[in-house]
mmCIF file of C-alpha atoms in Angstrom:
data_model
loop_
_atom_site.group_PDB
_atom_site.id
_atom_site.type_symbol
_atom_site.label_atom_id
_atom_site.label_comp_id
_atom_site.label_asym_id
_atom_site.label_seq_id
_atom_site.Cartn_x
_atom_site.Cartn_y
_atom_site.Cartn_z
ATOM 1 C CA MET A 293 4.421 -3.061 -42.004
ATOM 2 C CA ARG A 294 5.460 0.082 -40.151
ATOM 3 C CA HIS A 295 6.940 -0.263 -36.674
ATOM 4 C CA ASP A 296 3.928 1.369 -34.969
ATOM 5 C CA LYS A 297 1.563 -1.049 -36.733
ATOM 6 C CA ALA A 298 3.730 -3.976 -35.715
ATOM 7 C CA ALA A 299 3.654 -2.779 -32.111
ATOM 8 C CA MET A 300 -0.147 -2.594 -32.246
ATOM 9 C CA VAL A 301 -0.349 -6.162 -33.561
ATOM 10 C CA ILE A 302 1.865 -7.374 -30.701
ATOM 11 C CA ASP A 303 -0.285 -5.390 -28.253
ATOM 12 C CA LEU A 304 -3.418 -7.041 -29.633
ATOM 13 C CA ALA A 305 -1.782 -10.458 -29.313
ATOM 14 C CA ARG A 306 -1.024 -9.729 -25.674
ATOM 15 C CA ARG A 307 -4.635 -8.755 -25.067
ATOM 16 C CA LEU A 308 -5.860 -11.969 -26.700
ATOM 17 C CA ALA A 309 -3.452 -14.006 -24.568
ATOM 18 C CA ALA A 310 -4.574 -12.190 -21.413
ATOM 19 C CA SER A 311 -8.305 -12.784 -21.989
ATOM 20 C CA ALA A 312 -9.779 -16.064 -20.786
ATOM 21 C CA GLU A 313 -13.044 -15.608 -22.704
ATOM 22 C CA GLY A 314 -11.452 -14.019 -25.765
ATOM 23 C CA LEU A 315 -12.214 -10.755 -27.573
ATOM 24 C CA SER A 316 -14.786 -9.979 -30.230
ATOM 25 C CA LEU A 317 -13.981 -7.750 -33.206
ATOM 26 C CA ASP A 318 -15.910 -4.896 -31.643
ATOM 27 C CA GLU A 319 -13.944 -5.268 -28.412
ATOM 28 C CA MET A 320 -10.661 -5.339 -30.343
ATOM 29 C CA ALA A 321 -11.633 -2.136 -32.151
ATOM 30 C CA ARG A 322 -12.623 -0.473 -28.874
ATOM 31 C CA ASP A 323 -9.515 -1.533 -26.944
ATOM 32 C CA MET A 324 -7.113 -0.622 -29.739
ATOM 33 C CA GLY A 325 -8.895 2.619 -30.674
ATOM 34 C CA VAL A 326 -9.337 1.655 -34.329
ATOM 35 C CA SER A 327 -12.169 1.010 -36.754
ATOM 36 C CA ARG A 328 -13.745 -2.436 -37.069
ATOM 37 C CA ARG A 329 -12.149 -2.896 -40.503
ATOM 38 C CA THR A 330 -8.699 -2.079 -39.087
ATOM 39 C CA ALA A 331 -9.355 -4.475 -36.218
ATOM 40 C CA GLU A 332 -10.082 -7.207 -38.767
ATOM 41 C CA ARG A 333 -6.742 -6.589 -40.499
ATOM 42 C CA MET A 334 -4.899 -6.609 -37.177
ATOM 43 C CA ARG A 335 -6.642 -9.837 -36.167
ATOM 44 C CA ASP A 336 -5.573 -11.446 -39.448
ATOM 45 C CA ALA A 337 -1.995 -10.307 -38.845
ATOM 46 C CA VAL A 338 -2.110 -11.929 -35.399
ATOM 47 C CA PHE A 339 -3.336 -15.148 -37.063
ATOM 48 C CA MET A 340 -0.216 -15.148 -39.264
ATOM 49 C CA LEU A 341 2.211 -14.476 -36.402
ATOM 50 C CA PHE A 342 0.606 -16.635 -33.711
ATOM 51 C CA PRO A 343 -0.774 -19.984 -34.930
ATOM 52 C CA THR A 344 -2.144 -20.737 -31.439
ATOM 53 C CA VAL A 345 -5.024 -18.279 -31.911
ATOM 54 C CA GLU A 346 -8.330 -20.082 -31.496
ATOM 55 C CA GLU A 347 -11.904 -19.091 -32.249
ATOM 56 C CA VAL A 348 -14.424 -19.224 -29.406
ATOM 57 C CA SER A 349 -18.090 -19.640 -30.254
ATOM 58 C CA ASP A 350 -20.217 -17.030 -28.517
ATOM 59 C CA PRO A 351 -23.443 -16.643 -30.547
ATOM 60 C CA PRO A 352 -24.376 -14.374 -32.158
ATOM 61 C CA SER A 353 -20.776 -13.122 -32.346
ATOM 62 C CA LYS A 354 -17.360 -14.757 -32.489
ATOM 63 C CA ARG A 355 -14.444 -14.321 -30.118
ATOM 64 C CA TRP A 356 -10.742 -15.114 -30.374
ATOM 65 C CA ARG A 357 -8.037 -15.832 -27.824
ATOM 66 C CA ILE A 358 -4.488 -17.163 -27.627
ATOM 67 C CA ARG A 359 -4.217 -20.145 -25.310
ATOM 68 C CA GLY A 360 -1.014 -20.897 -23.449
ATOM 69 C CA GLY A 361 0.173 -17.288 -23.296
ATOM 70 C CA LEU A 362 3.054 -15.707 -25.152
ATOM 71 C CA SER A 363 6.766 -16.384 -24.868
ATOM 72 C CA ALA A 364 9.060 -14.434 -22.561
ATOM 73 C CA PHE A 365 10.564 -12.718 -25.596
ATOM 74 C CA GLU A 366 7.184 -11.431 -26.725
ATOM 75 C CA GLN A 367 6.272 -10.357 -23.190
ATOM 76 C CA ALA A 368 9.454 -8.546 -22.142
ATOM 77 C CA PRO A 369 8.505 -5.253 -20.431
ATOM 78 C CA THR A 370 9.992 -1.950 -21.573
ATOM 79 C CA ALA A 371 12.065 0.437 -19.464
ATOM 80 C CA THR A 372 9.115 2.846 -19.352
ATOM 81 C CA GLU A 373 6.752 0.144 -18.097
ATOM 82 C CA MET A 374 9.221 -0.895 -15.389
ATOM 83 C CA LEU A 375 9.715 2.757 -14.447
ATOM 84 C CA GLU A 376 5.980 3.274 -13.898
ATOM 85 C CA LEU A 377 5.864 0.160 -11.736
ATOM 86 C CA THR A 378 8.772 1.447 -9.650
ATOM 87 C CA LYS A 379 7.170 4.887 -9.316
ATOM 88 C CA ALA A 380 3.842 3.389 -8.269
ATOM 89 C CA ALA A 381 5.547 1.401 -5.512
ATOM 90 C CA THR A 382 7.515 4.472 -4.392
ATOM 91 C CA ALA A 383 4.357 6.599 -4.296
ATOM 92 C CA LEU A 384 2.523 4.034 -2.179
ATOM 93 C CA ARG A 385 5.411 3.756 0.267
ATOM 94 C CA ALA A 386 5.690 7.565 0.534
ATOM 95 C CA ALA A 387 1.937 7.769 1.161
ATOM 96 C CA GLY A 388 2.195 5.366 4.091
ATOM 97 C CA GLU A 389 1.056 2.195 2.299
ATOM 98 C CA PRO A 390 3.957 -0.238 2.900
ATOM 99 C CA ALA A 391 1.888 -3.406 2.320
ATOM 100 C CA ARG A 392 0.640 -2.322 -1.109
ATOM 101 C CA ALA A 393 4.102 -0.986 -2.000
ATOM 102 C CA ALA A 394 5.658 -4.328 -1.050
ATOM 103 C CA ALA A 395 3.240 -6.149 -3.377
ATOM 104 C CA LEU A 396 4.334 -4.027 -6.342
ATOM 105 C CA GLU A 397 8.013 -4.374 -5.411
ATOM 106 C CA ALA A 398 7.586 -8.164 -5.300
ATOM 107 C CA LEU A 399 5.954 -8.054 -8.741
ATOM 108 C CA GLU A 400 8.890 -6.006 -10.058
ATOM 109 C CA ARG A 401 11.364 -8.590 -8.744
ATOM 110 C CA LYS A 402 9.388 -11.428 -10.344
ATOM 111 C CA LEU A 403 9.319 -9.628 -13.686
ATOM 112 C CA LYS A 404 13.060 -9.032 -13.592
ATOM 113 C CA ALA A 405 13.703 -12.628 -12.535
ATOM 114 C CA ALA A 406 11.690 -13.875 -15.527
ATOM 115 C CA MET A 407 13.528 -11.668 -18.031
ATOM 116 C CA ARG A 408 16.484 -12.859 -20.051
ATOM 117 C CA SER A 409 19.763 -11.591 -18.689
ATOM 118 C CA THR A 410 20.638 -9.912 -21.996
ATOM 119 C CA THR A 411 17.315 -8.028 -22.027
ATOM 120 C CA LEU A 412 17.696 -7.006 -18.383
ATOM 121 C CA ASN A 413 21.275 -5.830 -18.907
ATOM 122 C CA ARG A 414 20.238 -3.802 -21.931
ATOM 123 C CA MET A 415 17.366 -2.174 -20.022
ATOM 124 C CA ALA A 416 19.245 -1.442 -16.765
ATOM 125 C CA PRO A 417 21.066 1.784 -17.819
ATOM 126 C CA ASP A 418 17.902 3.327 -19.285
ATOM 127 C CA LEU A 419 15.823 2.370 -16.259
ATOM 128 C CA GLU A 420 18.411 3.770 -13.837
ATOM 129 C CA ALA A 421 18.550 7.058 -15.762
ATOM 130 C CA LEU A 422 14.762 7.381 -15.831
ATOM 131 C CA VAL A 423 14.433 6.619 -12.107
ATOM 132 C CA ARG A 424 16.919 9.429 -11.357
ATOM 133 C CA ALA A 425 15.085 11.816 -13.690
ATOM 134 C CA GLU A 426 11.572 11.358 -12.268
ATOM 135 C CA THR A 427 10.202 11.457 -8.728
ATOM 136 C CA ILE A 428 6.938 11.636 -6.806
ATOM 137 C CA ALA A 429 5.869 14.940 -5.246
ATOM 138 C CA VAL A 430 4.389 14.016 -1.857
ATOM 139 C CA GLN A 431 1.486 16.311 -0.970
ATOM 140 C CA ALA A 432 0.298 17.242 2.490
ATOM 141 C CA GLY A 433 -2.712 15.318 3.709
ATOM 142 C CA PRO A 434 -3.797 12.328 5.766
ATOM 143 C CA ARG A 435 -1.674 9.203 5.618
ATOM 144 C CA PRO A 436 -4.002 6.296 4.822
ATOM 145 C CA SER A 437 -3.030 3.020 6.391
ATOM 146 C CA ALA A 438 -3.886 -0.615 5.845
ATOM 147 C CA ASP A 439 -1.571 -3.291 7.131
ATOM 148 C CA GLU A 440 -0.986 -6.426 5.129
ATOM 149 C CA ALA A 441 -2.775 -8.726 7.570
ATOM 150 C CA MET A 442 -5.915 -6.583 7.470
ATOM 151 C CA LEU A 443 -5.994 -6.420 3.663
ATOM 152 C CA THR A 444 -5.418 -10.181 3.488
ATOM 153 C CA ALA A 445 -8.359 -10.808 5.818
ATOM 154 C CA ILE A 446 -10.648 -8.453 3.881
ATOM 155 C CA ARG A 447 -9.701 -9.865 0.482
ATOM 156 C CA GLY A 448 -10.073 -13.421 1.760
ATOM 157 C CA ALA A 449 -13.588 -12.704 3.042
ATOM 158 C CA ILE A 450 -14.556 -11.073 -0.260
ATOM 159 C CA LEU A 451 -13.318 -14.012 -2.333
ATOM 160 C CA ALA A 452 -14.937 -16.596 -0.030
ATOM 161 C CA GLN A 453 -18.151 -14.531 0.315
ATOM 162 C CA GLN A 454 -17.895 -14.810 4.081
ATOM 163 C CA PRO A 455 -18.941 -12.298 6.756
ATOM 164 C CA LEU A 456 -16.189 -9.977 7.971
ATOM 165 C CA GLY A 457 -15.968 -9.214 11.662
ATOM 166 C CA PHE A 458 -14.049 -6.321 13.208
ATOM 167 C CA THR A 459 -14.031 -3.807 16.033
ATOM 168 C CA TYR A 460 -14.774 -0.270 14.859
ATOM 169 C CA SER A 461 -13.698 2.773 16.869
ATOM 170 C CA ARG A 462 -15.056 6.255 16.230
ATOM 171 C CA PRO A 463 -13.694 9.365 17.979
ATOM 172 C CA GLY A 464 -15.761 10.080 21.090
ATOM 173 C CA ALA A 465 -17.681 6.790 20.917
ATOM 174 C CA GLU A 466 -17.267 3.376 22.481
ATOM 175 C CA PRO A 467 -15.669 0.746 20.201
ATOM 176 C CA ARG A 468 -18.307 -1.468 18.606
ATOM 177 C CA ARG A 469 -18.051 -4.957 17.187
ATOM 178 C CA ARG A 470 -19.393 -5.211 13.633
ATOM 179 C CA SER A 471 -20.185 -8.052 11.233
ATOM 180 C CA VAL A 472 -20.791 -7.134 7.588
ATOM 181 C CA ALA A 473 -20.873 -8.476 4.056
ATOM 182 C CA PRO A 474 -17.693 -7.010 2.502
ATOM 183 C CA CYS A 475 -18.104 -5.499 -0.980
ATOM 184 C CA GLY A 476 -14.672 -3.988 -1.627
ATOM 185 C CA VAL A 477 -12.040 -1.470 -0.603
ATOM 186 C CA MET A 478 -11.665 2.158 -1.734
ATOM 187 C CA PHE A 479 -8.139 3.598 -1.604
ATOM 188 C CA GLY A 480 -7.625 7.373 -1.467
ATOM 189 C CA ARG A 481 -6.904 10.152 1.013
ATOM 190 C CA ALA A 482 -8.222 7.648 3.538
ATOM 191 C CA ASN A 483 -8.803 3.955 2.893
ATOM 192 C CA TYR A 484 -12.295 2.553 3.368
ATOM 193 C CA LEU A 485 -13.948 -0.831 3.554
ATOM 194 C CA VAL A 486 -17.237 -0.776 1.654
ATOM 195 C CA ALA A 487 -19.677 -3.284 3.119
ATOM 196 C CA ALA A 488 -23.365 -4.133 3.341
ATOM 197 C CA ASP A 489 -25.200 -4.360 6.637
ATOM 198 C CA ARG A 490 -26.138 -8.015 6.992
ATOM 199 C CA GLU A 491 -29.663 -7.222 8.189
ATOM 200 C CA THR A 492 -30.735 -4.204 6.126
ATOM 201 C CA GLY A 493 -28.416 -4.536 3.115
ATOM 202 C CA ARG A 494 -27.524 -0.845 3.452
ATOM 203 C CA ILE A 495 -24.097 -0.007 2.024
ATOM 204 C CA GLN A 496 -21.727 1.581 4.544
ATOM 205 C CA THR A 497 -18.095 2.703 4.616
ATOM 206 C CA PHE A 498 -15.577 2.037 7.379
ATOM 207 C CA ARG A 499 -12.142 3.656 7.655
ATOM 208 C CA LEU A 500 -9.477 0.969 7.772
ATOM 209 C CA ASP A 501 -7.386 2.878 10.327
ATOM 210 C CA ARG A 502 -10.325 2.689 12.756
ATOM 211 C CA MET A 503 -10.738 -1.070 12.356
ATOM 212 C CA SER A 504 -9.057 -3.690 14.542
ATOM 213 C CA HIS A 505 -9.318 -7.441 15.204
ATOM 214 C CA VAL A 506 -10.340 -8.020 11.578
ATOM 215 C CA ALA A 507 -11.158 -11.599 10.579
ATOM 216 C CA ALA A 508 -13.449 -13.574 8.311
ATOM 217 C CA GLN A 509 -16.328 -15.324 10.081
ATOM 218 C CA ASP A 510 -18.228 -18.535 9.472
ATOM 219 C CA GLY A 511 -21.223 -18.417 7.199
ATOM 220 C CA VAL A 512 -22.105 -16.778 3.906
ATOM 221 C CA ALA A 513 -22.361 -13.023 3.276
ATOM 222 C CA ILE A 514 -23.002 -12.013 -0.318
ATOM 223 C CA PRO A 515 -23.083 -8.329 -1.378
ATOM 224 C CA PRO A 516 -26.304 -7.032 -2.981
ATOM 225 C CA PRO A 517 -26.479 -8.417 -6.533
ATOM 226 C CA ASP A 518 -26.902 -4.962 -8.084
ATOM 227 C CA PHE A 519 -23.996 -3.366 -6.198
ATOM 228 C CA ASP A 520 -21.202 -1.875 -8.325
ATOM 229 C CA LEU A 521 -18.170 -0.578 -6.435
ATOM 230 C CA GLY A 522 -17.092 1.691 -9.294
ATOM 231 C CA VAL A 523 -20.521 3.313 -9.507
ATOM 232 C CA PHE A 524 -20.665 3.683 -5.720
ATOM 233 C CA ALA A 525 -17.240 5.358 -5.586
ATOM 234 C CA SER A 526 -18.084 7.746 -8.436
ATOM 235 C CA GLN A 527 -21.085 9.170 -6.587
ATOM 236 C CA SER A 528 -18.933 11.160 -4.171
ATOM 237 C CA PHE A 529 -16.649 14.117 -4.866
ATOM 238 C CA GLY A 530 -14.070 12.414 -2.672
ATOM 239 C CA ILE A 531 -14.669 9.244 -0.708
ATOM 240 C CA TYR A 532 -17.151 10.236 2.002
ATOM 241 C CA GLN A 533 -20.694 9.248 1.025
ATOM 242 C CA ASP A 534 -23.838 11.179 1.962
ATOM 243 C CA GLU A 535 -26.790 12.726 0.103
ATOM 244 C CA ILE A 536 -26.204 13.292 -3.623
ATOM 245 C CA GLU A 537 -26.543 16.959 -4.626
ATOM 246 C CA GLU A 538 -26.765 18.902 -7.884
ATOM 247 C CA VAL A 539 -23.587 21.000 -7.749
ATOM 248 C CA VAL A 540 -23.270 24.189 -9.811
ATOM 249 C CA LEU A 541 -20.091 26.284 -9.663
ATOM 250 C CA ARG A 542 -19.069 29.428 -11.507
ATOM 251 C CA ILE A 543 -15.360 29.718 -12.222
ATOM 252 C CA ALA A 544 -14.087 33.210 -13.053
ATOM 253 C CA PRO A 545 -12.598 33.908 -16.525
ATOM 254 C CA GLN A 546 -9.005 33.790 -15.242
ATOM 255 C CA GLY A 547 -9.523 30.232 -13.991
ATOM 256 C CA ALA A 548 -11.869 28.931 -16.693
ATOM 257 C CA ALA A 549 -9.215 27.218 -18.823
ATOM 258 C CA GLU A 550 -7.754 25.424 -15.802
ATOM 259 C CA ALA A 551 -11.230 24.435 -14.581
ATOM 260 C CA LYS A 552 -12.062 22.805 -17.903
ATOM 261 C CA SER A 553 -8.849 20.790 -17.750
ATOM 262 C CA TRP A 554 -9.769 19.432 -14.301
ATOM 263 C CA ARG A 555 -11.585 16.174 -13.690
ATOM 264 C CA TRP A 556 -14.152 17.392 -11.181
ATOM 265 C CA HIS A 557 -16.435 14.374 -11.352
ATOM 266 C CA PRO A 558 -17.495 11.682 -13.846
ATOM 267 C CA THR A 559 -20.837 13.481 -14.371
ATOM 268 C CA GLN A 560 -19.300 16.919 -15.031
ATOM 269 C CA THR A 561 -20.451 19.293 -17.757
ATOM 270 C CA PHE A 562 -19.148 22.743 -18.696
ATOM 271 C CA GLU A 563 -21.020 25.802 -19.971
ATOM 272 C CA ASP A 564 -18.963 28.678 -21.379
ATOM 273 C CA GLN A 565 -20.194 32.131 -20.400
ATOM 274 C CA ALA A 566 -20.135 35.328 -22.458
ATOM 275 C CA ASP A 567 -17.624 36.980 -20.108
ATOM 276 C CA GLY A 568 -15.156 34.084 -20.366
ATOM 277 C CA ALA A 569 -16.232 32.354 -17.161
ATOM 278 C CA VAL A 570 -17.370 28.731 -17.097
ATOM 279 C CA ILE A 571 -20.212 27.001 -15.254
ATOM 280 C CA VAL A 572 -19.320 23.562 -13.893
ATOM 281 C CA ARG A 573 -22.145 21.122 -13.122
ATOM 282 C CA PHE A 574 -22.086 17.628 -11.645
ATOM 283 C CA ARG A 575 -24.016 15.360 -9.259
ATOM 284 C CA ALA A 576 -22.121 14.207 -6.189
ATOM 285 C CA SER A 577 -22.120 13.673 -2.458
ATOM 286 C CA GLY A 578 -19.312 14.635 -0.088
ATOM 287 C CA MET A 579 -19.944 18.387 0.303
ATOM 288 C CA ARG A 580 -17.305 18.817 2.997
ATOM 289 C CA GLU A 581 -14.556 17.384 0.819
ATOM 290 C CA LEU A 582 -15.763 19.564 -2.054
ATOM 291 C CA ALA A 583 -15.697 22.633 0.192
ATOM 292 C CA TRP A 584 -12.127 21.833 1.193
ATOM 293 C CA HIS A 585 -11.166 21.602 -2.467
ATOM 294 C CA LEU A 586 -12.887 24.880 -3.338
ATOM 295 C CA PHE A 587 -10.671 26.660 -0.796
ATOM 296 C CA THR A 588 -7.804 26.149 -3.259
ATOM 297 C CA TRP A 589 -9.682 28.155 -5.928
ATOM 298 C CA GLY A 590 -9.991 31.266 -3.742
ATOM 299 C CA GLU A 591 -12.072 34.035 -5.325
ATOM 300 C CA GLN A 592 -12.186 32.260 -8.680
ATOM 301 C CA ALA A 593 -14.918 29.821 -7.584
ATOM 302 C CA VAL A 594 -18.454 30.871 -6.665
ATOM 303 C CA ILE A 595 -20.964 28.310 -5.384
ATOM 304 C CA LEU A 596 -24.305 28.672 -7.162
ATOM 305 C CA ALA A 597 -25.852 25.457 -5.790
ATOM 306 C CA PRO A 598 -26.668 23.587 -3.646
ATOM 307 C CA GLU A 599 -27.532 25.526 -0.505
ATOM 308 C CA ARG A 600 -26.020 22.776 1.642
ATOM 309 C CA LEU A 601 -22.630 23.269 0.012
ATOM 310 C CA LYS A 602 -22.877 27.000 0.724
ATOM 311 C CA ALA A 603 -23.685 26.241 4.372
ATOM 312 C CA VAL A 604 -20.795 23.773 4.659
ATOM 313 C CA MET A 605 -18.404 26.308 3.118
ATOM 314 C CA ALA A 606 -19.646 29.032 5.493
ATOM 315 C CA GLY A 607 -19.122 26.712 8.436
ATOM 316 C CA GLU A 608 -15.586 25.822 7.334
ATOM 317 C CA LEU A 609 -14.749 29.520 6.810
ATOM 318 C CA ALA A 610 -16.098 30.363 10.267
ATOM 319 C CA ALA A 611 -14.044 27.588 11.838
ATOM 320 C CA ALA A 612 -10.914 28.795 10.045
ATOM 321 C CA GLY A 613 -11.639 32.336 11.224
ATOM 322 C CA ARG A 614 -11.970 31.205 14.836
ATOM 323 C CA ALA A 615 -8.684 29.321 14.624
ATOM 324 C CA LEU A 616 -6.974 32.421 13.190
ATOM 325 C CA ASP A 617 -8.416 34.633 15.977
ATOM 326 C CA ALA A 618 -7.187 32.152 18.586
ATOM 327 C CA ALA A 619 -3.706 32.166 17.036
ATOM 328 C CA ARG A 620 -3.608 35.951 17.197
ATOM 329 C CA GLY A 621 -4.285 35.719 20.892
#
């Protein structure tokens, strides 16, 4: 068996050990990016190497899993995997997220503590060299914040399905005490609590840096049964949620190749034009954040729709013009 095939078999074994309900053949094929027939051969190879594989009845299909996990030898992380963990922690700390960075740094220490000394010693020089050779480019922008105590309170309320109480402060408005059914947290340029109003069930977002005195409350607060945080987050161009619009942009020929390599939105489509330009289409909310992004494209991007995006862009341009006039005196 070639080394790459052996690595794939070990990877499959790890996936089977990490799944409580087990994996079907179709799921193995999907996760490993192979055909169903290849997945069958890999499953059989796992059977030979790991006798603890067990079959789980799940009519009309079958599932398999490895109970009891794998040994430390089989689970030893690579230098590249440890590097990415280190970089992720560094990026969070540089972005002003010390609590989340500390969680990853604690995980890194636990992984190293669980590794055999010979494996750790062998990895150390490579890991040190890679850490020196790669860094995180910190970009200008807001510094999201969420202290550890706040995240602990939010996560505890979510797991216990309890109401979450907090004081919310908006600029120019009196602080207001809120009680909501927490649904999740979105991390990005700003960090947001996503929660349902306990009376209307309407989904709302709250910036964590504007929240204080956060604590779980007595009672039960269950999110709407059909709510999906991933779907909710994907509706917006950024994080801010408002009315969903049909966005149509024309990117000039000189920027078309770059535009097609961008991930504008999960619903994006591209239409090549005869002159080399490209039309980008997607459905999203968050027109102000989109307008801010389009500034970076300069003359290469033309807004074809919607009218609200054009109005938002005009307003942002006017505001920038007024600031420039004021600076000139």
